[in-house]
Coordinates of C-alpha atoms and ligand atoms in Angstrom, one line a residue:
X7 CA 101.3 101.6 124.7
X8 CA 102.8 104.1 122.0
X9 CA 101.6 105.0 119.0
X10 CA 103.2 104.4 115.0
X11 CA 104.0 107.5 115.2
X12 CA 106.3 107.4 118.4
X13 CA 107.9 103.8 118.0
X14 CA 108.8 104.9 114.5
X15 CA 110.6 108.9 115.9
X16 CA 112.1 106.3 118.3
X17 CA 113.5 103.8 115.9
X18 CA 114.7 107.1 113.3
X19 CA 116.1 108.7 116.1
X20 CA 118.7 105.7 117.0
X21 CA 120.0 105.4 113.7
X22 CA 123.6 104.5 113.6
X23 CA 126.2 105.1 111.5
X24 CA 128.5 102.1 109.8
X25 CA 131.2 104.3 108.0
X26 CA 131.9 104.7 104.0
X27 CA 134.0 102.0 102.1
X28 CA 135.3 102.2 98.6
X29 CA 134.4 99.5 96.2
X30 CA 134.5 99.1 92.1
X31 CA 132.0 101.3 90.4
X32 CA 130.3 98.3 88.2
X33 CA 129.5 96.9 92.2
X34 CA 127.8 100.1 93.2
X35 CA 124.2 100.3 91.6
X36 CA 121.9 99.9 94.6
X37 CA 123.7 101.6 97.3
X38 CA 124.1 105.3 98.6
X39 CA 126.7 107.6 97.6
X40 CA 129.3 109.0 99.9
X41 CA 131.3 111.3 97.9
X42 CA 130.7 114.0 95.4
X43 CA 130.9 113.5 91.5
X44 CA 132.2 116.2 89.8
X45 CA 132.9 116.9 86.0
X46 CA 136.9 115.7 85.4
X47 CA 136.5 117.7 81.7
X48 CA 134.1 119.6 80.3
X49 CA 130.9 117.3 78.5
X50 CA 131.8 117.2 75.8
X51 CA 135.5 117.3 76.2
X52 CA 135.1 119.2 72.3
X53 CA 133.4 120.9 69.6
X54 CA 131.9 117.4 69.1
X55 CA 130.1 116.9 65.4
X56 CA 126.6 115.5 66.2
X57 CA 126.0 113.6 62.5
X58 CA 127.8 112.6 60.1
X59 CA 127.8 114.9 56.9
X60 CA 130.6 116.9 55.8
X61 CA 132.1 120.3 57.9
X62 CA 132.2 123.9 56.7
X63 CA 133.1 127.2 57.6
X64 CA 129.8 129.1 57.7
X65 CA 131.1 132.3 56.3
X66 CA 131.4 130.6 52.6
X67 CA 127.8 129.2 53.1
X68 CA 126.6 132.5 54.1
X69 CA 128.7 134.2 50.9
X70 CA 126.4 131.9 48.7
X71 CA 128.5 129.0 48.5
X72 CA 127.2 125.8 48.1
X73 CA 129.6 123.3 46.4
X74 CA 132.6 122.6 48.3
X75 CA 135.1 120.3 47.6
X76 CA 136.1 117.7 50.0
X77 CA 139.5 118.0 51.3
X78 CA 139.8 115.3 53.6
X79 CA 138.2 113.2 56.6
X80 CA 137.6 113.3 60.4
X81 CA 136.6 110.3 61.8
X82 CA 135.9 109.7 65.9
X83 CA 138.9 108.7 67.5
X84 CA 141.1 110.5 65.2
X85 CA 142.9 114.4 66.0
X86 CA 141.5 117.3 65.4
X87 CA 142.4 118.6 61.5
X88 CA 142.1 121.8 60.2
X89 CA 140.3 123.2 56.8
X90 CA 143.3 124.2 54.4
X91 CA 140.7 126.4 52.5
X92 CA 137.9 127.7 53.5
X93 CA 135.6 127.3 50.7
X94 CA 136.3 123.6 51.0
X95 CA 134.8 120.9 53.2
X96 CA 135.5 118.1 55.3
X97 CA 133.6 114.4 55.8
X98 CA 133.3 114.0 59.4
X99 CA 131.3 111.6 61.9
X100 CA 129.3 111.7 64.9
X101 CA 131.7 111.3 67.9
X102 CA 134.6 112.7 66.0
X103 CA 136.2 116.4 67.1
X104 CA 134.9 118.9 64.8
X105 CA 138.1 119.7 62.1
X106 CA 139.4 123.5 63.4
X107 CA 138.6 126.7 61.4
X108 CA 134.9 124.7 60.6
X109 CA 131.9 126.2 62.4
X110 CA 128.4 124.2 61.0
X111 CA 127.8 120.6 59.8
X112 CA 125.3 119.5 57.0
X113 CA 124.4 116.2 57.3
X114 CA 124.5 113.7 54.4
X115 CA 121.2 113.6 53.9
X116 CA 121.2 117.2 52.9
X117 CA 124.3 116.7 50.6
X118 CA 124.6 115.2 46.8
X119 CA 128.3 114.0 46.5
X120 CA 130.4 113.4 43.0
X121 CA 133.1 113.7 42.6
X122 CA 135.4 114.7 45.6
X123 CA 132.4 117.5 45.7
X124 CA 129.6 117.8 47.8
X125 CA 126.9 120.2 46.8
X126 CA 124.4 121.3 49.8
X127 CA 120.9 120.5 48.8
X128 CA 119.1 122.6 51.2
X129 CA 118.5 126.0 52.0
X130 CA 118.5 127.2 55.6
X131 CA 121.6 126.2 57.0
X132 CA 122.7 128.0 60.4
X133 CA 125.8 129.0 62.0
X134 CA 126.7 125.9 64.6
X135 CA 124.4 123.9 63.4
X136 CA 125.1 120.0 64.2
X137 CA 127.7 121.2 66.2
X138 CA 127.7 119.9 70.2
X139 CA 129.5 122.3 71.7
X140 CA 132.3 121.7 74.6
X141 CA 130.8 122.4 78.0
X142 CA 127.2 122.7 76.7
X143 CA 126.3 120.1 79.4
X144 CA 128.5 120.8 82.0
X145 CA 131.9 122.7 82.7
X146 CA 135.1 121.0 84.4
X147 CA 134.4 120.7 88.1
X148 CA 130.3 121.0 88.0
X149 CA 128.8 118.3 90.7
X150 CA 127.3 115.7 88.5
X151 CA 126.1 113.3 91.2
X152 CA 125.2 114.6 94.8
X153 CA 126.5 112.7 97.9
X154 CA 124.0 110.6 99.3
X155 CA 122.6 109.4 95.6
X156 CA 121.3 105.7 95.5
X157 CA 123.5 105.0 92.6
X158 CA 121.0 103.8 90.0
X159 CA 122.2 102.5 86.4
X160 CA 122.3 106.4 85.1
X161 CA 125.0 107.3 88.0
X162 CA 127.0 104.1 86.6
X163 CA 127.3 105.6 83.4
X164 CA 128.2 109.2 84.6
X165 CA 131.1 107.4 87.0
X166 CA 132.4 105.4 84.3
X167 CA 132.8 108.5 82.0
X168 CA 134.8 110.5 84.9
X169 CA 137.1 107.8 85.0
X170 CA 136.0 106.5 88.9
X171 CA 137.1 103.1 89.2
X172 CA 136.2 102.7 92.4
X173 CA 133.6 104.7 94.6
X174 CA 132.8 106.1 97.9
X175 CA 129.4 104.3 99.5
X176 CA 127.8 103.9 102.8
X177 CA 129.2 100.7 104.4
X178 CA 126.0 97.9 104.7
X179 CA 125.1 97.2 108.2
X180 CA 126.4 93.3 109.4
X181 CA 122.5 91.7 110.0
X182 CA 121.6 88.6 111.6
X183 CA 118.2 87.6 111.2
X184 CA 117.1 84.9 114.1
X185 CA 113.8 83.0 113.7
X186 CA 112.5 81.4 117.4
X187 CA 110.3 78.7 117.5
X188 CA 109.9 74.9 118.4
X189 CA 107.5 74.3 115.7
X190 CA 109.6 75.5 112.8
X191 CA 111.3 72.9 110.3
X192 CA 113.6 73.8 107.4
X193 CA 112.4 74.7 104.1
X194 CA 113.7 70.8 102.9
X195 CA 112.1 69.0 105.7
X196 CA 108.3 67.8 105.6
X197 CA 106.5 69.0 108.6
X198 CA 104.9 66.8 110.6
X199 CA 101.1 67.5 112.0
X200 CA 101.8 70.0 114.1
X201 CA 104.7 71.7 113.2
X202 CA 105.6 74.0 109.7
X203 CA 108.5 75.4 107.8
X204 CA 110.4 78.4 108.4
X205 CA 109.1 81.4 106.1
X206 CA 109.7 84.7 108.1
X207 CA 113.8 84.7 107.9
X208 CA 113.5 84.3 104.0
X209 CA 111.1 87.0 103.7
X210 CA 113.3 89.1 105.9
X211 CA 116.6 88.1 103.9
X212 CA 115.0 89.2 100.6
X213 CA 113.2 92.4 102.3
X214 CA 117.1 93.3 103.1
X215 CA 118.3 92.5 99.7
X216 CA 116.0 94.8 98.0
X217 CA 118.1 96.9 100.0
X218 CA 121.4 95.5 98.8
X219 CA 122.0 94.6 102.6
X220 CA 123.9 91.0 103.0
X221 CA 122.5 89.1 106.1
X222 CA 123.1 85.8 107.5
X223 CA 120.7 83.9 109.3
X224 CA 120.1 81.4 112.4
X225 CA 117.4 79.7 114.1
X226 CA 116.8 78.5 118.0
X227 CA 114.2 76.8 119.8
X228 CA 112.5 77.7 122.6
X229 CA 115.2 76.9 125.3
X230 CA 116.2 79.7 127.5
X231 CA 119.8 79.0 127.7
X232 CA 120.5 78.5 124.4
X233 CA 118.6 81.4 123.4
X234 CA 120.6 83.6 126.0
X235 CA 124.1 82.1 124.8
X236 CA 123.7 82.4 121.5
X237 CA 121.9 85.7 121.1
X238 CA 125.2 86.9 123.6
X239 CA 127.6 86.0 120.6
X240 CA 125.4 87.2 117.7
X241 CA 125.3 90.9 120.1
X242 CA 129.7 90.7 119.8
X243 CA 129.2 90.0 116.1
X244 CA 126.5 92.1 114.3
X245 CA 125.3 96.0 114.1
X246 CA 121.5 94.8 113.6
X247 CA 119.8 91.6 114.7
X248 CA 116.5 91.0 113.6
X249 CA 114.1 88.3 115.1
X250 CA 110.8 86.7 114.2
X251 CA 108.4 85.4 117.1
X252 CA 109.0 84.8 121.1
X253 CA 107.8 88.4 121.3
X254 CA 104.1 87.9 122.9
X255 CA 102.7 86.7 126.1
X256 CA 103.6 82.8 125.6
X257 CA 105.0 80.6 128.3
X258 CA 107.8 80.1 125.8
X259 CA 108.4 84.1 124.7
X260 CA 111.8 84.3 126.4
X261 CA 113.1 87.1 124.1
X262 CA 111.8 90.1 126.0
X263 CA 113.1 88.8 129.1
X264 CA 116.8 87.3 127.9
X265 CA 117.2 90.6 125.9
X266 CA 117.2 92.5 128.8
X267 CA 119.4 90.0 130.5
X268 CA 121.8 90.6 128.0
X269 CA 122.0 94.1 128.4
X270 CA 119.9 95.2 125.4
X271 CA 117.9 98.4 126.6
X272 CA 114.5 98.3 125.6
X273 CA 113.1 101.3 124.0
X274 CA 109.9 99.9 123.6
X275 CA 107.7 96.8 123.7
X276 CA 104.1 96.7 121.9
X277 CA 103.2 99.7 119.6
X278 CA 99.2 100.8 119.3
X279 CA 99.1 98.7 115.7
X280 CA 97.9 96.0 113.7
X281 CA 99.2 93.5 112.4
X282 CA 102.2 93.5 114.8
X283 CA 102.0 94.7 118.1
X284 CA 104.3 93.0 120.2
X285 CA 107.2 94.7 118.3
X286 CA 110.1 95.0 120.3
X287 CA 113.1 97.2 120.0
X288 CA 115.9 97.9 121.5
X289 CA 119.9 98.6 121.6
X290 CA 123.1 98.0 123.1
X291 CA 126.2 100.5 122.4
X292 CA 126.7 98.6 118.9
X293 CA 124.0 96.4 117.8
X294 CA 120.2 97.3 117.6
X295 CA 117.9 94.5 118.0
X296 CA 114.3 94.6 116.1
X297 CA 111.9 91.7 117.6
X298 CA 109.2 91.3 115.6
X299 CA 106.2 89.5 116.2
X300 CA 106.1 85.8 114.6
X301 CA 103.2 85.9 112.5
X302 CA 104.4 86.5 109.5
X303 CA 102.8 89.2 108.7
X304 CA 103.6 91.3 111.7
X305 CA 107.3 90.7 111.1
X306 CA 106.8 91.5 107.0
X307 CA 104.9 94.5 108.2
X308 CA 107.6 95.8 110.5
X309 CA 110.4 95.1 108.9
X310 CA 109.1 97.7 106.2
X311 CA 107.4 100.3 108.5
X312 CA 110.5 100.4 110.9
X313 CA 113.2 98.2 109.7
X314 CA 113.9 100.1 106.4
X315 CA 113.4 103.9 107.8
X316 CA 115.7 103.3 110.3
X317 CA 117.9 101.9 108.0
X318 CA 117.5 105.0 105.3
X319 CA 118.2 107.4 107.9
X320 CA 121.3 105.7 109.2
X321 CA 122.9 105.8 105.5
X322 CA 121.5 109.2 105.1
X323 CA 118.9 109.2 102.6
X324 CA 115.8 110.7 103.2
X325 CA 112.2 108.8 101.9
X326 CA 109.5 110.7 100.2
X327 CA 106.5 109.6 101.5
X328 CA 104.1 107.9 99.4
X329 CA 100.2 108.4 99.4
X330 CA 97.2 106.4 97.6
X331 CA 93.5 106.4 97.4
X332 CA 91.2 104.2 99.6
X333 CA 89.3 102.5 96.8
X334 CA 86.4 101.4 99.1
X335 CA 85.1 102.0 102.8
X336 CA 86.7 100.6 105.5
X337 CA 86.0 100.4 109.0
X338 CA 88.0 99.0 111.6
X339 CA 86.7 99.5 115.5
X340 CA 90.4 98.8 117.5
X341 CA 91.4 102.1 119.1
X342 CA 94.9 100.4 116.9
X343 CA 96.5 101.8 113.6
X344 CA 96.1 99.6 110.7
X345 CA 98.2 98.3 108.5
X346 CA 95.7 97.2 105.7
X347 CA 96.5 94.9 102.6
X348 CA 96.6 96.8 99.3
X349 CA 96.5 96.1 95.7
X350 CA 97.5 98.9 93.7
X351 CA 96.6 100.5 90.4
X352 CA 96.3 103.4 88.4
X353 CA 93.3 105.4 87.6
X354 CA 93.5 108.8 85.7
X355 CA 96.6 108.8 86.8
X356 CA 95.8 108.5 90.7
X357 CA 97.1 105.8 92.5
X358 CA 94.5 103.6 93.9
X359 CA 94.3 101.2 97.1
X360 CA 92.3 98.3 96.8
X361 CA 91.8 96.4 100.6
X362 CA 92.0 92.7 100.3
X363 CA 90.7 90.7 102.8
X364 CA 93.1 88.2 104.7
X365 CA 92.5 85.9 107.6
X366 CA 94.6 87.5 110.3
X367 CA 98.6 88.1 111.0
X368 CA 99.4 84.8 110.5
X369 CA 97.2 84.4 106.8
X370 CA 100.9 84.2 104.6
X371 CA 99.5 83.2 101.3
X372 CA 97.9 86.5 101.7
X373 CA 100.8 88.7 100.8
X374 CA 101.0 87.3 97.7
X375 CA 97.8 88.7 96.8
X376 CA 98.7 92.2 97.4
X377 CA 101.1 94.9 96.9
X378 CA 101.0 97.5 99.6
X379 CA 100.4 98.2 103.3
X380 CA 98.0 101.4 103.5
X381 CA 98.6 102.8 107.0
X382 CA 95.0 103.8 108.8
X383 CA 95.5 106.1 111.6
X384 CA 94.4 105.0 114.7
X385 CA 91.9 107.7 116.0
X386 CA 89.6 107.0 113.4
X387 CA 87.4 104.3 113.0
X388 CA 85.5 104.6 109.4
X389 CA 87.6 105.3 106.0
X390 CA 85.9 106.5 103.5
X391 CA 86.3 105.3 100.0
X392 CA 88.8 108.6 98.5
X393 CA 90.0 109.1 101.7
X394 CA 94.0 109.1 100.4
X395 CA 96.9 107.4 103.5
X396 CA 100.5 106.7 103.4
X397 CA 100.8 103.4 102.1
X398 CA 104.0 101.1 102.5
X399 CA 104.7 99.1 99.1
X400 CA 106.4 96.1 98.8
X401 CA 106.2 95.7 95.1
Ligands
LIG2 N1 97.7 86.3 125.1 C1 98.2 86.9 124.0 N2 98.5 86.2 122.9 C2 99.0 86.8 121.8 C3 99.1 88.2 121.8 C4 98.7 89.0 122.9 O1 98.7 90.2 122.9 N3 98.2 88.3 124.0 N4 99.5 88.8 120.6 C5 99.3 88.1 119.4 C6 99.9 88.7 118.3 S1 99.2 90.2 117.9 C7 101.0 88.2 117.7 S2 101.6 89.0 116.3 C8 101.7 87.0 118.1 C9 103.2 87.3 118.3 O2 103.7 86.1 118.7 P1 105.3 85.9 119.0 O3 106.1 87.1 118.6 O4 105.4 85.5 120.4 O5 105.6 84.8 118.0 P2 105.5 83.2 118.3 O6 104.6 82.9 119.4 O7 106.9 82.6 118.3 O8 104.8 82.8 116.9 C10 103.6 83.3 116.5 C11 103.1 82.6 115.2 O9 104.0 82.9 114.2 C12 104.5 81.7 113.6 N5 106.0 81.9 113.3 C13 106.9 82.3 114.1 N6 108.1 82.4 113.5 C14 107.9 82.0 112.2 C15 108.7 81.8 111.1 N7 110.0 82.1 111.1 N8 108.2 81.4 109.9 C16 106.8 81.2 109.9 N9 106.0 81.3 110.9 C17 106.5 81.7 112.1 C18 104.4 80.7 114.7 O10 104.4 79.4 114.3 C19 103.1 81.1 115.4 O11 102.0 80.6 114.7 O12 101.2 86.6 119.3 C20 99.8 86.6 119.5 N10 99.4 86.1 120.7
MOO3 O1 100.2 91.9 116.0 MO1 99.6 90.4 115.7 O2 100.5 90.8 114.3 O3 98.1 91.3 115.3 O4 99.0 89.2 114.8
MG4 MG1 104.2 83.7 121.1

């Protein structure tokens, strides 16, 4: 069997690629760059007046000067005007261009008014002052936004002021996410004794949508043949399929064996872990199948250790690892990696993982109760309490 650590190289390592498409700008928060941003004009496109006061030339200022009269007005939105005389002044606003031949702004605060004249009220007044000056930020042709971003509300902003309409991103994968299983009713239906509803496709639909990744879904029963001729058409159809259950070593876990009917190689089944060892994964030229094991926290689990690397590396991005602190000791015999329920909080600024103790894989109401996965390596069997691991958050 192969450890985390190989099934997940595996799973990076067969990342695919689904292209770039262009799509409004105001659609793009959420998903990953494929294009550079660069600088259309200078920011700001002008000597840009940073309050609103009145405009001088700093020379008269400087020769002792300190009533000016006002000689006109410059509000945003309006063209540039120039001083007539120098020892006047001119009203402007924030936003506007600053008037030409002016080279400081005194806000009105710092100004008593009568008059048509505005006498400065302060003393230390300073060449520029007030002034945002064109290009400060960044010239005409600077990178703004790197390629391979995730475009977050600040990247909206900076696209809307260069005038991109539309953008370049990486194209979303086409997911269908199959649950198996006899036993399984739909959300609407009431179960009867021995059967319950469906809850691992909606988990995976909504794990996906945190990734801005549209999926459709399906479910089978345990019947061979339908499995086999339906799981055929879904392979034409979609880059990823993802599955929930008919993994293990039941008389009715057909998917191992109708996968590899279909063609699908298998690059692995079973992975040293738990929750979630009966993971299987493998791939055809166009579609890579995850099969995750039905209890529903196995498929939660992978999906997020496997599913959503595999996912970042084949759109390019690369994932900071995150770390916490083990918050008490654990021990946990299984010569198996574990993927422990975590609450997370913050002390002194450390982030701190607090185990919470579930029933088992198939223990659902469980999740709710936590935040994280914290990710114990399998050759070693006691954690102490400030011991720090990877952990895999969910919230
Ligand atoms: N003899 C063995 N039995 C089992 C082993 C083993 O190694 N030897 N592994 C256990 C482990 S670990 C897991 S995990 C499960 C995996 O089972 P399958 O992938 O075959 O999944 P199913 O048998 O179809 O279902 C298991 C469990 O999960 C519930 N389930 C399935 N799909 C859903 C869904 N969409 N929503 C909610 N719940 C779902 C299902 O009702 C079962 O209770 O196998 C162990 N057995
Ligand atoms: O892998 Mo199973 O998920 O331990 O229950
Ligand atoms: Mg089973």
């Amino acid at each position: 069997m192969i450890s985390v650590e190989e099934a997940l190289q595996i799973v990076i390592d067969s990342a695919q690629d689904f292209g770039v498409e262009e799509i409004p700008f105001i659609q793009s928060a959420g998903r990953i760059l494929k294009e550079q941003i660069k600088a259309d004009r200078d920011f700001p496109p002008f000597n840009r007046v940073a309050m609103d006061g009145i405009a001088i030339a700093y020379s008269s200022f400087k020769n002792g000067q300190r009533s000016f009269k006002i000689e006109g007005i410059q509000a945003a939105g309006s063209e540039q005007i120039s001083l007539q005389n120098l020892e006047n002044c001119i009203e402007v606003m924030t936003g506007a261009v600053l008037p030409n031949k002016c080279d400081a702004v005194i806000r009105y605060e710092d100004v008593f008014i009568e008059n048509g004249i505005a006498t400065i009220s302060i003393d230390a007044v300073t060449d520029g002052q007030n002034i945002h000056q064109k290009g400060k930020d960044e010239k005409a042709g600077d990178v703004l936004i790197k390629q391979n971003t995730i475009i977050s509300a600040a990247e909206i902003g900076v696209l809307a002021t260069v005038g991109k309409s539309t953008v370049k991103v990486a194209k979303q994968p086409k997911v269908m996410i199959v649950s198996t299983g006899d036993e399984l009713v739909a959300v609407d239906d009431v179960p009867l004794a021995h059967q319950i509803r469906r809850s691992n496709v909606f988990t995976l639909v909504s794990l996906l949508e945190k990734l801005h990744i549209p999926s459709e879904t399906a479910h089978l029963t345990d019947d061979k043949p339908i499995l086999k001729e339906k799981i055929k058409s879904f392979l034409a159809t979609y880059d990823v399929l993802l599955f929930s259950g008919a993994v293990s070593k039941g008389k009715f876990d057909f998917l191992p064996e109708v996968l590899a009917e279909l063609g699908v190689v298998k690059s692995f089944h079973k992975v040293a872990q738990r929750p979630g060892k009966p993971f299987w994964f493998g791939q055809t030229k166009n579609s890579s199948v995850f099969a995750f094991p039905g209890n529903p926290i196995s498929t939660f689990v992978n999906c997020l250790a496997y599913f959503y690397p595999w996912y970042f590396k084949s759109i390019g991005v690369e994932l900071q690892e995150e770390n916490a602190i083990l918050s008490e000791d654990v021990s946990f015999k299984p010569n198996l990696a574990y993927f422990l329920q975590v609450q997370l909080s913050y002390r002194y600024g450390h982030l701190i993982a607090s185990p919470i103790t579930g029933n088992g894989s198939g223990d659902l109401a469980s999740l709710v109760k936590a935040d994280a996965f914290i990710q114990l390596p399998a050759n070693q069997n006691e954690f102490k309490k400030g011991e720090v691991f990877k952990i895999i958050r969910y919230r």
